[in-house]
mmCIF file of C-alpha atoms in Angstrom:
data_model
loop_
_atom_site.group_PDB
_atom_site.id
_atom_site.type_symbol
_atom_site.label_atom_id
_atom_site.label_comp_id
_atom_site.label_asym_id
_atom_site.label_seq_id
_atom_site.Cartn_x
_atom_site.Cartn_y
_atom_site.Cartn_z
ATOM 1 C CA UNK A 195 -67.916 -1.151 19.643
ATOM 2 C CA UNK A 196 -71.571 -2.430 21.075
ATOM 3 C CA UNK A 197 -72.895 0.593 23.779
ATOM 4 C CA UNK A 198 -75.272 0.705 26.091
ATOM 5 C CA UNK A 199 -77.251 3.913 27.521
ATOM 6 C CA UNK A 200 -79.376 4.476 29.485
ATOM 7 C CA UNK A 201 -81.920 7.077 29.116
ATOM 8 C CA UNK A 202 -83.655 8.035 26.303
ATOM 9 C CA UNK A 203 -83.787 11.756 27.023
ATOM 10 C CA UNK A 204 -82.394 14.576 24.715
ATOM 11 C CA UNK A 205 -78.675 13.629 25.356
ATOM 12 C CA UNK A 206 -79.018 10.392 25.735
ATOM 13 C CA UNK A 207 -80.825 10.195 21.898
ATOM 14 C CA UNK A 208 -78.431 12.602 20.218
ATOM 15 C CA UNK A 209 -75.813 10.787 21.499
ATOM 16 C CA UNK A 210 -77.053 7.177 20.203
ATOM 17 C CA UNK A 211 -77.495 8.707 17.241
ATOM 18 C CA UNK A 212 -74.017 10.230 16.498
ATOM 19 C CA UNK A 213 -72.132 6.695 17.941
ATOM 20 C CA UNK A 214 -74.767 5.018 15.519
ATOM 21 C CA UNK A 215 -73.705 7.017 12.775
ATOM 22 C CA UNK A 216 -70.254 6.493 13.619
ATOM 23 C CA UNK A 217 -70.906 2.972 12.742
ATOM 24 C CA UNK A 218 -71.146 1.401 16.475
ATOM 25 C CA UNK A 219 -73.942 -0.650 17.533
ATOM 26 C CA UNK A 220 -76.076 0.758 19.760
ATOM 27 C CA UNK A 221 -78.405 -0.572 22.481
ATOM 28 C CA UNK A 222 -80.952 2.252 23.953
ATOM 29 C CA UNK A 223 -82.598 1.675 27.468
ATOM 30 C CA UNK A 224 -85.209 3.999 28.828
ATOM 31 C CA UNK A 225 -88.601 3.166 31.051
ATOM 32 C CA UNK A 226 -90.806 5.111 28.716
ATOM 33 C CA UNK A 227 -91.608 3.499 25.092
ATOM 34 C CA UNK A 228 -92.401 6.901 23.995
ATOM 35 C CA UNK A 229 -89.114 8.334 24.722
ATOM 36 C CA UNK A 230 -87.739 6.392 21.510
ATOM 37 C CA UNK A 231 -89.442 8.730 19.591
ATOM 38 C CA UNK A 232 -86.220 10.786 20.044
ATOM 39 C CA UNK A 233 -84.330 9.054 18.103
ATOM 40 C CA UNK A 234 -85.495 9.941 15.254
ATOM 41 C CA UNK A 235 -85.966 6.999 12.028
ATOM 42 C CA UNK A 236 -82.448 6.964 11.041
ATOM 43 C CA UNK A 237 -81.484 4.968 13.975
ATOM 44 C CA UNK A 238 -80.224 1.419 13.089
ATOM 45 C CA UNK A 239 -79.883 0.281 17.128
ATOM 46 C CA UNK A 240 -81.673 -1.224 18.835
ATOM 47 C CA UNK A 241 -83.963 -0.301 22.194
ATOM 48 C CA UNK A 242 -85.188 -1.981 25.183
ATOM 49 C CA UNK A 243 -88.096 -1.238 27.914
ATOM 50 C CA UNK A 244 -87.457 -1.360 31.586
ATOM 51 C CA UNK A 245 -85.363 1.101 34.159
ATOM 52 C CA UNK A 246 -81.666 0.794 33.709
ATOM 53 C CA UNK A 247 -81.253 0.183 37.368
ATOM 54 C CA UNK A 248 -82.530 -3.177 36.940
ATOM 55 C CA UNK A 249 -80.404 -6.687 36.446
ATOM 56 C CA UNK A 250 -82.640 -8.080 34.266
ATOM 57 C CA UNK A 251 -83.349 -5.035 32.222
ATOM 58 C CA UNK A 252 -79.913 -4.801 31.617
ATOM 59 C CA UNK A 253 -78.960 -8.370 30.792
ATOM 60 C CA UNK A 254 -81.872 -8.243 28.283
ATOM 61 C CA UNK A 255 -80.336 -5.519 27.144
ATOM 62 C CA UNK A 256 -77.415 -7.320 26.013
ATOM 63 C CA UNK A 257 -75.186 -5.404 28.627
ATOM 64 C CA UNK A 258 -72.959 -8.935 29.342
ATOM 65 C CA UNK A 259 -71.881 -7.947 25.728
ATOM 66 C CA UNK A 260 -71.267 -4.235 26.155
ATOM 67 C CA UNK A 261 -68.164 -2.724 25.059
ATOM 68 C CA UNK A 262 -69.101 0.740 26.920
ATOM 69 C CA UNK A 263 -72.013 2.042 29.509
ATOM 70 C CA UNK A 264 -73.351 5.155 29.336
ATOM 71 C CA UNK A 265 -75.777 6.856 32.517
ATOM 72 C CA UNK A 266 -77.643 9.577 30.938
ATOM 73 C CA UNK A 267 -81.008 9.277 32.677
ATOM 74 C CA UNK A 268 -82.163 12.711 34.783
ATOM 75 C CA UNK A 269 -81.294 11.649 38.028
ATOM 76 C CA UNK A 270 -77.657 11.705 39.481
ATOM 77 C CA UNK A 271 -78.774 9.282 41.991
ATOM 78 C CA UNK A 272 -80.214 6.491 39.284
ATOM 79 C CA UNK A 273 -77.061 7.062 36.878
ATOM 80 C CA UNK A 274 -74.654 6.232 39.806
ATOM 81 C CA UNK A 275 -76.652 2.902 40.414
ATOM 82 C CA UNK A 276 -76.902 1.685 36.797
ATOM 83 C CA UNK A 277 -73.223 2.880 36.334
ATOM 84 C CA UNK A 278 -72.152 0.193 39.409
ATOM 85 C CA UNK A 279 -74.548 -2.495 37.984
ATOM 86 C CA UNK A 280 -72.987 -2.257 34.779
ATOM 87 C CA UNK A 281 -69.247 -2.044 36.456
ATOM 88 C CA UNK A 282 -69.613 -4.901 39.295
ATOM 89 C CA UNK A 283 -72.290 -7.316 37.925
ATOM 90 C CA UNK A 284 -71.369 -6.934 34.069
ATOM 91 C CA UNK A 285 -67.893 -6.070 34.438
ATOM 92 C CA UNK A 286 -68.183 -3.486 31.559
ATOM 93 C CA UNK A 287 -64.714 -1.733 31.213
ATOM 94 C CA UNK A 288 -66.104 1.798 29.867
ATOM 95 C CA UNK A 289 -68.733 3.710 31.942
ATOM 96 C CA UNK A 290 -69.214 7.206 31.876
ATOM 97 C CA UNK A 291 -72.185 8.633 34.171
ATOM 98 C CA UNK A 292 -73.808 12.010 33.884
ATOM 99 C CA UNK A 293 -73.680 13.210 36.981
ATOM 100 C CA UNK A 294 -75.381 17.237 37.724
ATOM 101 C CA UNK A 295 -73.934 17.832 41.477
ATOM 102 C CA UNK A 296 -70.258 18.760 40.910
ATOM 103 C CA UNK A 297 -69.345 17.032 44.361
ATOM 104 C CA UNK A 298 -70.844 13.786 43.888
ATOM 105 C CA UNK A 299 -69.170 13.494 40.065
ATOM 106 C CA UNK A 300 -65.793 13.512 42.245
ATOM 107 C CA UNK A 301 -66.973 10.803 45.096
ATOM 108 C CA UNK A 302 -67.859 8.686 42.067
ATOM 109 C CA UNK A 303 -64.755 8.996 40.215
ATOM 110 C CA UNK A 304 -63.529 7.627 43.155
ATOM 111 C CA UNK A 305 -65.448 4.317 42.382
ATOM 112 C CA UNK A 306 -63.682 4.144 39.103
ATOM 113 C CA UNK A 307 -66.622 5.576 37.045
ATOM 114 C CA UNK A 308 -66.264 8.452 35.002
ATOM 115 C CA UNK A 309 -68.374 11.435 35.534
ATOM 116 C CA UNK A 310 -69.530 14.131 33.004
ATOM 117 C CA UNK A 311 -70.623 17.406 34.751
ATOM 118 C CA UNK A 312 -72.871 19.191 32.453
ATOM 119 C CA UNK A 313 -73.533 21.739 35.139
ATOM 120 C CA UNK A 314 -70.105 23.131 34.922
ATOM 121 C CA UNK A 315 -69.250 22.876 31.482
ATOM 122 C CA UNK A 316 -72.561 24.479 30.612
ATOM 123 C CA UNK A 317 -72.088 26.866 32.763
ATOM 124 C CA UNK A 318 -68.506 27.690 31.386
ATOM 125 C CA UNK A 319 -69.840 27.858 27.924
ATOM 126 C CA UNK A 320 -72.306 30.514 28.460
ATOM 127 C CA UNK A 321 -69.841 32.536 30.437
ATOM 128 C CA UNK A 322 -67.792 32.609 27.318
ATOM 129 C CA UNK A 323 -70.826 33.481 25.059
ATOM 130 C CA UNK A 324 -71.895 35.790 27.405
ATOM 131 C CA UNK A 325 -68.256 37.713 27.634
ATOM 132 C CA UNK A 326 -68.108 37.417 23.989
ATOM 133 C CA UNK A 327 -64.924 35.656 24.429
ATOM 134 C CA UNK A 328 -62.464 35.873 21.152
ATOM 135 C CA UNK A 329 -61.243 32.337 22.429
ATOM 136 C CA UNK A 330 -62.436 29.067 22.339
ATOM 137 C CA UNK A 331 -62.887 26.911 25.316
ATOM 138 C CA UNK A 332 -61.952 23.705 23.952
ATOM 139 C CA UNK A 333 -61.579 21.070 26.548
ATOM 140 C CA UNK A 334 -61.715 21.586 30.556
ATOM 141 C CA UNK A 335 -60.268 19.001 32.560
ATOM 142 C CA UNK A 336 -61.061 17.658 36.268
ATOM 143 C CA UNK A 337 -63.868 20.450 36.742
ATOM 144 C CA UNK A 338 -61.766 23.016 34.819
ATOM 145 C CA UNK A 339 -58.966 23.082 36.792
ATOM 146 C CA UNK A 340 -57.082 23.463 33.893
ATOM 147 C CA UNK A 341 -58.496 24.713 30.526
ATOM 148 C CA UNK A 342 -57.506 24.523 26.756
ATOM 149 C CA UNK A 343 -58.476 27.655 24.909
ATOM 150 C CA UNK A 344 -57.798 28.982 21.371
ATOM 151 C CA UNK A 345 -57.478 32.803 20.402
ATOM 152 C CA UNK A 346 -55.773 34.557 17.247
ATOM 153 C CA UNK A 347 -52.793 36.683 17.674
ATOM 154 C CA UNK A 348 -53.466 40.066 16.576
ATOM 155 C CA UNK A 349 -51.490 42.829 15.193
ATOM 156 C CA UNK A 350 -50.350 44.141 18.197
ATOM 157 C CA UNK A 351 -48.777 40.582 19.173
ATOM 158 C CA UNK A 352 -47.191 40.041 15.861
ATOM 159 C CA UNK A 353 -43.456 39.383 15.932
ATOM 160 C CA UNK A 354 -43.755 38.327 20.128
ATOM 161 C CA UNK A 355 -42.295 35.245 20.782
ATOM 162 C CA UNK A 356 -43.690 32.143 22.485
ATOM 163 C CA UNK A 357 -42.381 32.422 25.729
ATOM 164 C CA UNK A 358 -43.402 36.293 25.660
ATOM 165 C CA UNK A 359 -46.939 35.452 25.891
ATOM 166 C CA UNK A 360 -46.959 32.573 28.649
ATOM 167 C CA UNK A 361 -46.746 32.796 32.206
ATOM 168 C CA UNK A 362 -45.329 30.262 33.977
ATOM 169 C CA UNK A 363 -47.669 28.022 35.815
ATOM 170 C CA UNK A 364 -50.225 29.695 34.725
ATOM 171 C CA UNK A 365 -50.709 29.933 30.681
ATOM 172 C CA UNK A 366 -48.780 27.572 28.224
ATOM 173 C CA UNK A 367 -48.570 27.830 24.488
ATOM 174 C CA UNK A 368 -49.085 24.450 23.199
ATOM 175 C CA UNK A 369 -49.558 24.612 19.250
ATOM 176 C CA UNK A 370 -49.403 26.955 16.754
ATOM 177 C CA UNK A 371 -51.316 26.652 13.217
ATOM 178 C CA UNK A 372 -50.452 29.232 10.621
ATOM 179 C CA UNK A 373 -52.769 28.709 7.602
ATOM 180 C CA UNK A 374 -52.675 24.845 7.238
ATOM 181 C CA UNK A 375 -49.759 24.133 8.939
ATOM 182 C CA UNK A 376 -49.905 23.218 12.732
ATOM 183 C CA UNK A 377 -46.505 22.866 15.010
ATOM 184 C CA UNK A 378 -45.852 22.613 18.617
ATOM 185 C CA UNK A 379 -44.811 25.569 19.936
ATOM 186 C CA UNK A 380 -41.230 26.272 21.109
ATOM 187 C CA UNK A 381 -40.283 28.936 23.440
ATOM 188 C CA UNK A 382 -38.803 31.349 20.729
ATOM 189 C CA UNK A 383 -41.409 30.791 18.324
ATOM 190 C CA UNK A 384 -42.002 34.048 16.809
ATOM 191 C CA UNK A 385 -45.602 34.417 16.233
ATOM 192 C CA UNK A 386 -47.730 35.840 13.137
ATOM 193 C CA UNK A 387 -50.877 37.945 12.946
ATOM 194 C CA UNK A 388 -53.392 35.791 12.152
ATOM 195 C CA UNK A 389 -52.004 32.648 13.843
ATOM 196 C CA UNK A 390 -54.014 30.408 15.842
ATOM 197 C CA UNK A 391 -52.517 29.462 19.461
ATOM 198 C CA UNK A 392 -53.626 26.176 21.390
ATOM 199 C CA UNK A 393 -52.780 27.263 24.724
ATOM 200 C CA UNK A 394 -53.402 25.494 28.278
ATOM 201 C CA UNK A 395 -54.749 28.013 30.908
ATOM 202 C CA UNK A 396 -55.103 28.047 34.823
ATOM 203 C CA UNK A 397 -58.528 28.769 36.313
ATOM 204 C CA UNK A 398 -56.836 31.884 38.079
ATOM 205 C CA UNK A 399 -55.076 33.163 34.583
ATOM 206 C CA UNK A 400 -58.656 32.601 32.521
ATOM 207 C CA UNK A 401 -59.826 35.627 32.812
ATOM 208 C CA UNK A 402 -56.333 37.535 32.129
ATOM 209 C CA UNK A 403 -55.762 35.613 29.134
ATOM 210 C CA UNK A 404 -59.324 36.668 27.789
ATOM 211 C CA UNK A 405 -57.593 40.315 28.448
ATOM 212 C CA UNK A 406 -54.473 39.590 26.214
ATOM 213 C CA UNK A 407 -56.751 38.284 23.422
ATOM 214 C CA UNK A 408 -59.542 40.758 23.635
ATOM 215 C CA UNK A 409 -60.095 41.811 19.960
ATOM 216 C CA UNK A 410 -59.674 38.127 18.125
ATOM 217 C CA UNK A 411 -62.325 37.305 15.494
ATOM 218 C CA UNK A 412 -64.382 34.398 17.449
ATOM 219 C CA UNK A 413 -63.788 31.297 15.541
ATOM 220 C CA UNK A 414 -65.968 28.107 15.298
ATOM 221 C CA UNK A 415 -66.905 27.879 19.025
ATOM 222 C CA UNK A 416 -67.626 24.617 20.833
ATOM 223 C CA UNK A 417 -70.965 25.546 21.932
ATOM 224 C CA UNK A 418 -73.814 23.659 19.881
ATOM 225 C CA UNK B 145 -76.410 4.508 70.156
ATOM 226 C CA UNK B 146 -76.852 6.923 67.804
ATOM 227 C CA UNK B 147 -78.706 5.969 64.372
ATOM 228 C CA UNK B 148 -78.999 8.402 61.805
ATOM 229 C CA UNK B 149 -81.755 7.646 59.686
ATOM 230 C CA UNK B 150 -82.274 8.948 56.028
ATOM 231 C CA UNK B 151 -86.147 8.535 54.951
ATOM 232 C CA UNK B 152 -88.632 10.140 57.182
ATOM 233 C CA UNK B 153 -91.787 7.863 55.320
ATOM 234 C CA UNK B 154 -93.786 5.258 57.599
ATOM 235 C CA UNK B 155 -90.610 3.041 58.282
ATOM 236 C CA UNK B 156 -88.803 5.811 59.271
ATOM 237 C CA UNK B 157 -91.154 7.167 61.270
ATOM 238 C CA UNK B 158 -92.054 3.746 63.194
ATOM 239 C CA UNK B 159 -88.755 3.143 63.643
ATOM 240 C CA UNK B 160 -87.555 6.223 65.187
ATOM 241 C CA UNK B 161 -90.184 5.636 67.806
ATOM 242 C CA UNK B 162 -89.067 2.236 68.633
ATOM 243 C CA UNK B 163 -85.444 3.292 68.557
ATOM 244 C CA UNK B 164 -86.349 6.604 70.697
ATOM 245 C CA UNK B 165 -88.241 4.559 73.159
ATOM 246 C CA UNK B 166 -85.144 2.072 73.787
ATOM 247 C CA UNK B 167 -83.418 5.481 74.883
ATOM 248 C CA UNK B 168 -81.283 5.759 71.595
ATOM 249 C CA UNK B 169 -80.182 9.146 70.048
ATOM 250 C CA UNK B 170 -81.907 9.562 66.609
ATOM 251 C CA UNK B 171 -81.844 12.128 63.761
ATOM 252 C CA UNK B 172 -83.901 11.531 60.786
ATOM 253 C CA UNK B 173 -83.122 13.200 57.379
ATOM 254 C CA UNK B 174 -85.920 13.858 55.554
ATOM 255 C CA UNK B 175 -86.295 15.846 52.083
ATOM 256 C CA UNK B 176 -90.200 16.877 52.216
ATOM 257 C CA UNK B 177 -90.849 19.512 54.737
ATOM 258 C CA UNK B 178 -94.133 18.455 55.263
ATOM 259 C CA UNK B 179 -93.209 14.508 55.844
ATOM 260 C CA UNK B 180 -90.830 16.011 58.643
ATOM 261 C CA UNK B 181 -93.021 18.054 60.434
ATOM 262 C CA UNK B 182 -95.565 15.188 60.629
ATOM 263 C CA UNK B 183 -93.046 13.078 61.812
ATOM 264 C CA UNK B 184 -92.303 15.719 64.855
ATOM 265 C CA UNK B 185 -95.713 16.028 65.615
ATOM 266 C CA UNK B 186 -96.523 12.093 65.952
ATOM 267 C CA UNK B 187 -93.258 12.067 67.992
ATOM 268 C CA UNK B 188 -93.315 15.214 69.994
ATOM 269 C CA UNK B 189 -90.152 15.734 70.005
ATOM 270 C CA UNK B 190 -87.498 17.423 67.380
ATOM 271 C CA UNK B 191 -85.735 14.691 65.446
ATOM 272 C CA UNK B 192 -85.942 15.514 61.317
ATOM 273 C CA UNK B 193 -83.411 17.145 59.665
ATOM 274 C CA UNK B 194 -84.698 18.872 56.369
ATOM 275 C CA UNK B 195 -82.926 18.166 53.383
ATOM 276 C CA UNK B 196 -81.545 15.641 50.462
ATOM 277 C CA UNK B 197 -80.071 12.695 52.290
ATOM 278 C CA UNK B 198 -78.224 11.864 49.377
ATOM 279 C CA UNK B 199 -76.224 15.570 49.476
ATOM 280 C CA UNK B 200 -72.788 14.655 51.371
ATOM 281 C CA UNK B 201 -73.283 18.001 52.905
ATOM 282 C CA UNK B 202 -77.139 17.061 54.406
ATOM 283 C CA UNK B 203 -75.584 14.201 56.008
ATOM 284 C CA UNK B 204 -72.233 15.725 57.392
ATOM 285 C CA UNK B 205 -75.030 18.566 58.809
ATOM 286 C CA UNK B 206 -76.972 15.754 60.372
ATOM 287 C CA UNK B 207 -73.797 14.140 62.191
ATOM 288 C CA UNK B 208 -72.846 11.399 59.974
ATOM 289 C CA UNK B 209 -69.374 11.257 60.549
ATOM 290 C CA UNK B 210 -70.234 10.460 64.857
ATOM 291 C CA UNK B 211 -72.856 7.821 63.975
ATOM 292 C CA UNK B 212 -72.997 4.855 65.185
ATOM 293 C CA UNK B 213 -75.782 3.276 62.933
ATOM 294 C CA UNK B 214 -77.085 4.309 59.372
ATOM 295 C CA UNK B 215 -80.009 3.647 58.230
ATOM 296 C CA UNK B 216 -81.125 3.950 54.117
ATOM 297 C CA UNK B 217 -85.109 3.325 54.495
ATOM 298 C CA UNK B 218 -85.722 5.535 51.499
ATOM 299 C CA UNK B 219 -88.858 3.771 48.821
ATOM 300 C CA UNK B 220 -85.902 4.397 46.521
ATOM 301 C CA UNK B 221 -83.022 1.690 45.815
ATOM 302 C CA UNK B 222 -80.783 4.329 44.385
ATOM 303 C CA UNK B 223 -81.367 6.747 46.438
ATOM 304 C CA UNK B 224 -80.635 4.477 49.178
ATOM 305 C CA UNK B 225 -77.357 3.346 47.348
ATOM 306 C CA UNK B 226 -76.282 6.830 47.703
ATOM 307 C CA UNK B 227 -76.878 6.982 51.243
ATOM 308 C CA UNK B 228 -75.076 4.209 51.773
ATOM 309 C CA UNK B 229 -72.089 5.319 49.542
ATOM 310 C CA UNK B 230 -71.833 8.582 51.470
ATOM 311 C CA UNK B 231 -72.028 6.585 54.574
ATOM 312 C CA UNK B 232 -69.128 4.110 53.870
ATOM 313 C CA UNK B 233 -66.868 6.953 52.568
ATOM 314 C CA UNK B 234 -67.410 9.874 55.730
ATOM 315 C CA UNK B 235 -67.768 7.202 58.490
ATOM 316 C CA UNK B 236 -66.195 3.819 57.892
ATOM 317 C CA UNK B 237 -66.850 2.538 61.498
ATOM 318 C CA UNK B 238 -70.558 2.736 60.701
ATOM 319 C CA UNK B 239 -72.732 -0.352 60.626
ATOM 320 C CA UNK B 240 -74.627 0.288 57.529
ATOM 321 C CA UNK B 241 -78.198 -1.043 57.029
ATOM 322 C CA UNK B 242 -80.249 -0.251 53.611
ATOM 323 C CA UNK B 243 -83.867 -1.014 52.575
ATOM 324 C CA UNK B 244 -84.119 -2.478 48.758
ATOM 325 C CA UNK B 245 -87.481 -2.740 47.070
ATOM 326 C CA UNK B 246 -85.475 -4.866 43.856
ATOM 327 C CA UNK B 247 -84.415 -8.144 45.291
ATOM 328 C CA UNK B 248 -82.135 -8.282 42.472
ATOM 329 C CA UNK B 249 -80.036 -4.989 43.708
ATOM 330 C CA UNK B 250 -79.122 -6.316 47.081
ATOM 331 C CA UNK B 251 -76.024 -7.710 45.397
ATOM 332 C CA UNK B 252 -74.795 -4.192 44.326
ATOM 333 C CA UNK B 253 -75.279 -2.917 47.868
ATOM 334 C CA UNK B 254 -73.131 -6.062 49.596
ATOM 335 C CA UNK B 255 -70.112 -5.403 46.582
ATOM 336 C CA UNK B 256 -69.941 -1.485 47.943
ATOM 337 C CA UNK B 257 -67.734 -2.793 51.217
ATOM 338 C CA UNK B 258 -67.053 -7.123 51.059
ATOM 339 C CA UNK B 259 -64.859 -6.350 54.129
ATOM 340 C CA UNK B 260 -67.698 -4.771 56.387
ATOM 341 C CA UNK B 261 -70.694 -5.461 54.273
ATOM 342 C CA UNK B 262 -74.560 -3.565 54.343
ATOM 343 C CA UNK B 263 -76.745 -5.093 56.037
ATOM 344 C CA UNK B 264 -79.152 -5.351 52.833
ATOM 345 C CA UNK B 265 -82.955 -5.627 54.169
ATOM 346 C CA UNK B 266 -85.894 -6.150 50.926
ATOM 347 C CA UNK B 267 -89.303 -6.291 52.454
ATOM 348 C CA UNK B 268 -89.964 -8.421 48.683
ATOM 349 C CA UNK B 269 -87.481 -11.238 49.282
ATOM 350 C CA UNK B 270 -89.004 -11.684 52.555
ATOM 351 C CA UNK B 271 -92.720 -11.771 51.724
ATOM 352 C CA UNK B 272 -91.188 -13.748 48.821
ATOM 353 C CA UNK B 273 -89.647 -16.347 51.444
ATOM 354 C CA UNK B 274 -92.533 -16.778 53.715
ATOM 355 C CA UNK B 275 -94.675 -17.567 50.257
ATOM 356 C CA UNK B 276 -92.718 -20.306 49.135
ATOM 357 C CA UNK B 277 -92.143 -21.771 52.327
ATOM 358 C CA UNK B 278 -95.993 -22.085 52.819
ATOM 359 C CA UNK B 279 -96.568 -23.495 49.164
ATOM 360 C CA UNK B 280 -93.690 -25.967 50.183
ATOM 361 C CA UNK B 281 -95.519 -26.825 53.129
ATOM 362 C CA UNK B 282 -98.838 -26.857 51.306
ATOM 363 C CA UNK B 283 -97.045 -29.620 48.905
ATOM 364 C CA UNK B 284 -95.651 -31.713 51.420
ATOM 365 C CA UNK B 285 -99.089 -31.733 53.091
ATOM 366 C CA UNK B 286 -100.701 -33.055 50.203
ATOM 367 C CA UNK B 287 -98.041 -35.085 49.008
ATOM 368 C CA UNK B 288 -98.689 -37.314 52.800
ATOM 369 C CA UNK B 289 -101.971 -37.943 51.774
ATOM 370 C CA UNK B 290 -102.536 -41.152 50.802
#
């Protein structure tokens, strides 16, 4: 796939390298030619100097042939404008814009632009690290209205059924990993010590969930 | 009429002065406090709201929902675009006027609401048009010389 990334800051350059390593064709646009140094010497994609909110610059970068468009400059307004140009003038299907201000992210989603808000995600990760939560926040949906977390079953909960740990509308256990096998949880699945559960948790139940699993050993966190 | 202007620079202040003289109600949203104070001192009235005009809450405080006309005249196209987006969302009946620097950006503003298009003003384009007119007139005159 061909992806166009506007903004070669820390996130833009890291994303460019990730997608490049996955074998995609990457074009990075930035006003400041010095910013491309961040891409490092292994980057195989292309660069284009110019502002991402200019039709001609995006056309030079090959926007008309892009499968996806990512706007990650340091300005929210600039990102939304670049995304709108990509959507309306170049008809690119997949568009993602970074928006720091959460209410504005919601407004832009109504326009058909997927937004990622590092403010909300960052705050949650920092909270988890600060509280030394024994569970991992895997993914938040719609600004944390639902969060997917994982936790390890301790001796105290061994022998309990999935339904014993669930709370209707608040905590739902989705999958269980025992050793190397993973299965979809059923109400009467009996849990064993060391099992890793993956649960979907409502925001009001997050602290409750943390209290239910206070001593589990932190596994690899998603903090990197 | 109630006219909400976002951007209290030179364009914004001259516009405000002219509109106040025509007895319109005007509020100017300006991010920089110093600029807002200068504007108020110049016009000798309290017309300024200090805040980021790209923040929906600031525009609501400034009265966007009852505005007859919303003018986005900051020096940055992306800021004017966001002001226009907020205006279309919070007050679909208001007439929107936006200033753009890059004439290429006109199309994006016009695509926001095809049913009630934004009036887009590009001084770059106006200057270009006048220039081209002049160039063409000169050429015609030279062609007439035997």
